[in-house]
């Protein structure tokens, strides 16, 4: 059998309709559009509406990705959701998505590496496909961080947003696919960015709620310094593992946490600005969703074309960081083109979401 590679055959994203601008935040907390824009690059972000959750946004992004790949949910082998803001501690958000989509043959689980979750999930799916354990995987990054924000803490509440992005990854001998994937962690730095209460070490109680311990806390300056170094290190490692250099990369898609971090990384790696994808101004930091949303937007805008080589690089709480080089495919594999007819007849997203029945 010819060597199989894992290629992206479909992509999609969803941003909830509610847009919150910097000016809206000025009315909630002691901040200014000038401070947020100049320190982070963010102008606005999307917040989930009533009834929207990480799983419902993930389903919308996933449906778009499946349609683009001409893939039926019933043919999926794996559903992986990267998230640090799941609907529940358990069941996994991926199980809710699997059920909503009707992916009845698929295994489903979440990957939690904060903002590095999508890159981690992609590396895992790639490994499972290369190892012959799966023919395909739906890989999603989805977050509802607005519900973990303390709107009295101006150092965090202006930074984050909600949304979801998804890719379909498939075994193929038709293309190069994912060429490298590197992951790293330093758990000794967990307290730089974390949510203290609400799990098993510090279960929810009247006191934890009163003390605001269910919100995201971050030492932003420390995270900033580590972010630049770890992203550069991971990018260089992924390039070396793929046997390529910066010049061979058509587009750098970094995690969107702060435009100053992105600029510093691009400068150090010698990427000219036109090769760097930035959309943080419209979404803020959507954590695990930021890279798949950026992938989908870059492809929609024609900035990511079939045959292009892309470098993904992320960092996040944990502390975690990772990078991946891939040749972009982005279209259905040829022998499945006609299946699109079946897909087009599939249910609407609202029909799909009706299938998830857990207490709200
Ligand atoms: O995905 C991973 C998640 N996290 C990140 O990537 C975050 C990485 N860190 C950062 O992006 C930046 O460190 C921040 C954007 C969080 C902060 O920017 P900074 O340039 O490092 O500012 P700073 O924390 O040094 O604060 C400077 C000043 C402080 O006032 P004083 O002490 O100098 O008087 C802050 O209190 O800015 C103040 N400040 C604000 N002022 C207006 C902090 N937040 C705000 C705010 N509005 N929202």
PDB file of C-alpha atoms in Angstrom, residues 3 5-7 122 126 130 169 175-182 237-245 248-250 307-311 323-328:
ATOM      1  CA  UNK A   3       2.361   5.615   2.081  1.00  0.00           C
ATOM      2  CA  UNK A   5      -0.429  11.153   4.588  1.00  0.00           C
ATOM      3  CA  UNK A   6      -2.965  13.136   6.578  1.00  0.00           C
ATOM      4  CA  UNK A   7      -4.409  16.026   4.580  1.00  0.00           C
ATOM      5  CA  UNK A 122      -4.223  17.988  15.158  1.00  0.00           C
ATOM      6  CA  UNK A 126      -2.259  13.010  12.439  1.00  0.00           C
ATOM      7  CA  UNK A 130      -0.380   7.712  10.103  1.00  0.00           C
ATOM      8  CA  UNK A 169      -8.234  15.435   8.320  1.00  0.00           C
ATOM      9  CA  UNK A 175      -0.481  14.846  -1.220  1.00  0.00           C
ATOM     10  CA  UNK A 176       2.227  15.686   1.273  1.00  0.00           C
ATOM     11  CA  UNK A 177      -0.150  16.639   4.114  1.00  0.00           C
ATOM     12  CA  UNK A 178       1.106  17.263   7.628  1.00  0.00           C
ATOM     13  CA  UNK A 179       4.898  17.310   7.480  1.00  0.00           C
ATOM     14  CA  UNK A 180       5.751  17.878  11.128  1.00  0.00           C
ATOM     15  CA  UNK A 181       4.099  18.379  14.502  1.00  0.00           C
ATOM     16  CA  UNK A 182       5.906  19.274  17.730  1.00  0.00           C
ATOM     17  CA  UNK A 237      11.752  22.873  15.563  1.00  0.00           C
ATOM     18  CA  UNK A 238       8.743  22.166  13.329  1.00  0.00           C
ATOM     19  CA  UNK A 239      10.513  23.717  10.330  1.00  0.00           C
ATOM     20  CA  UNK A 240      13.633  21.627  10.962  1.00  0.00           C
ATOM     21  CA  UNK A 241      11.602  18.451  11.408  1.00  0.00           C
ATOM     22  CA  UNK A 242       9.841  19.096   8.112  1.00  0.00           C
ATOM     23  CA  UNK A 243      13.210  19.807   6.467  1.00  0.00           C
ATOM     24  CA  UNK A 244      12.175  23.297   5.355  1.00  0.00           C
ATOM     25  CA  UNK A 245      13.042  26.903   6.179  1.00  0.00           C
ATOM     26  CA  UNK A 248       9.581  27.641   2.072  1.00  0.00           C
ATOM     27  CA  UNK A 249       6.532  28.745   4.106  1.00  0.00           C
ATOM     28  CA  UNK A 250       3.763  30.572   2.236  1.00  0.00           C
ATOM     29  CA  UNK A 307      -0.232  23.388  -2.492  1.00  0.00           C
ATOM     30  CA  UNK A 308       0.738  26.224  -0.131  1.00  0.00           C
ATOM     31  CA  UNK A 309       2.925  25.331   2.805  1.00  0.00           C
ATOM     32  CA  UNK A 310       1.598  26.621   6.145  1.00  0.00           C
ATOM     33  CA  UNK A 311       3.214  26.922   9.566  1.00  0.00           C
ATOM     34  CA  UNK A 323       3.821  23.980  16.021  1.00  0.00           C
ATOM     35  CA  UNK A 324       3.060  22.145  12.811  1.00  0.00           C
ATOM     36  CA  UNK A 325       4.061  22.408   9.159  1.00  0.00           C
ATOM     37  CA  UNK A 326       1.669  21.156   6.486  1.00  0.00           C
ATOM     38  CA  UNK A 327       1.058  21.354   2.793  1.00  0.00           C
ATOM     39  CA  UNK A 328      -2.434  22.743   2.378  1.00  0.00           C
TER      40      UNK A 328
END
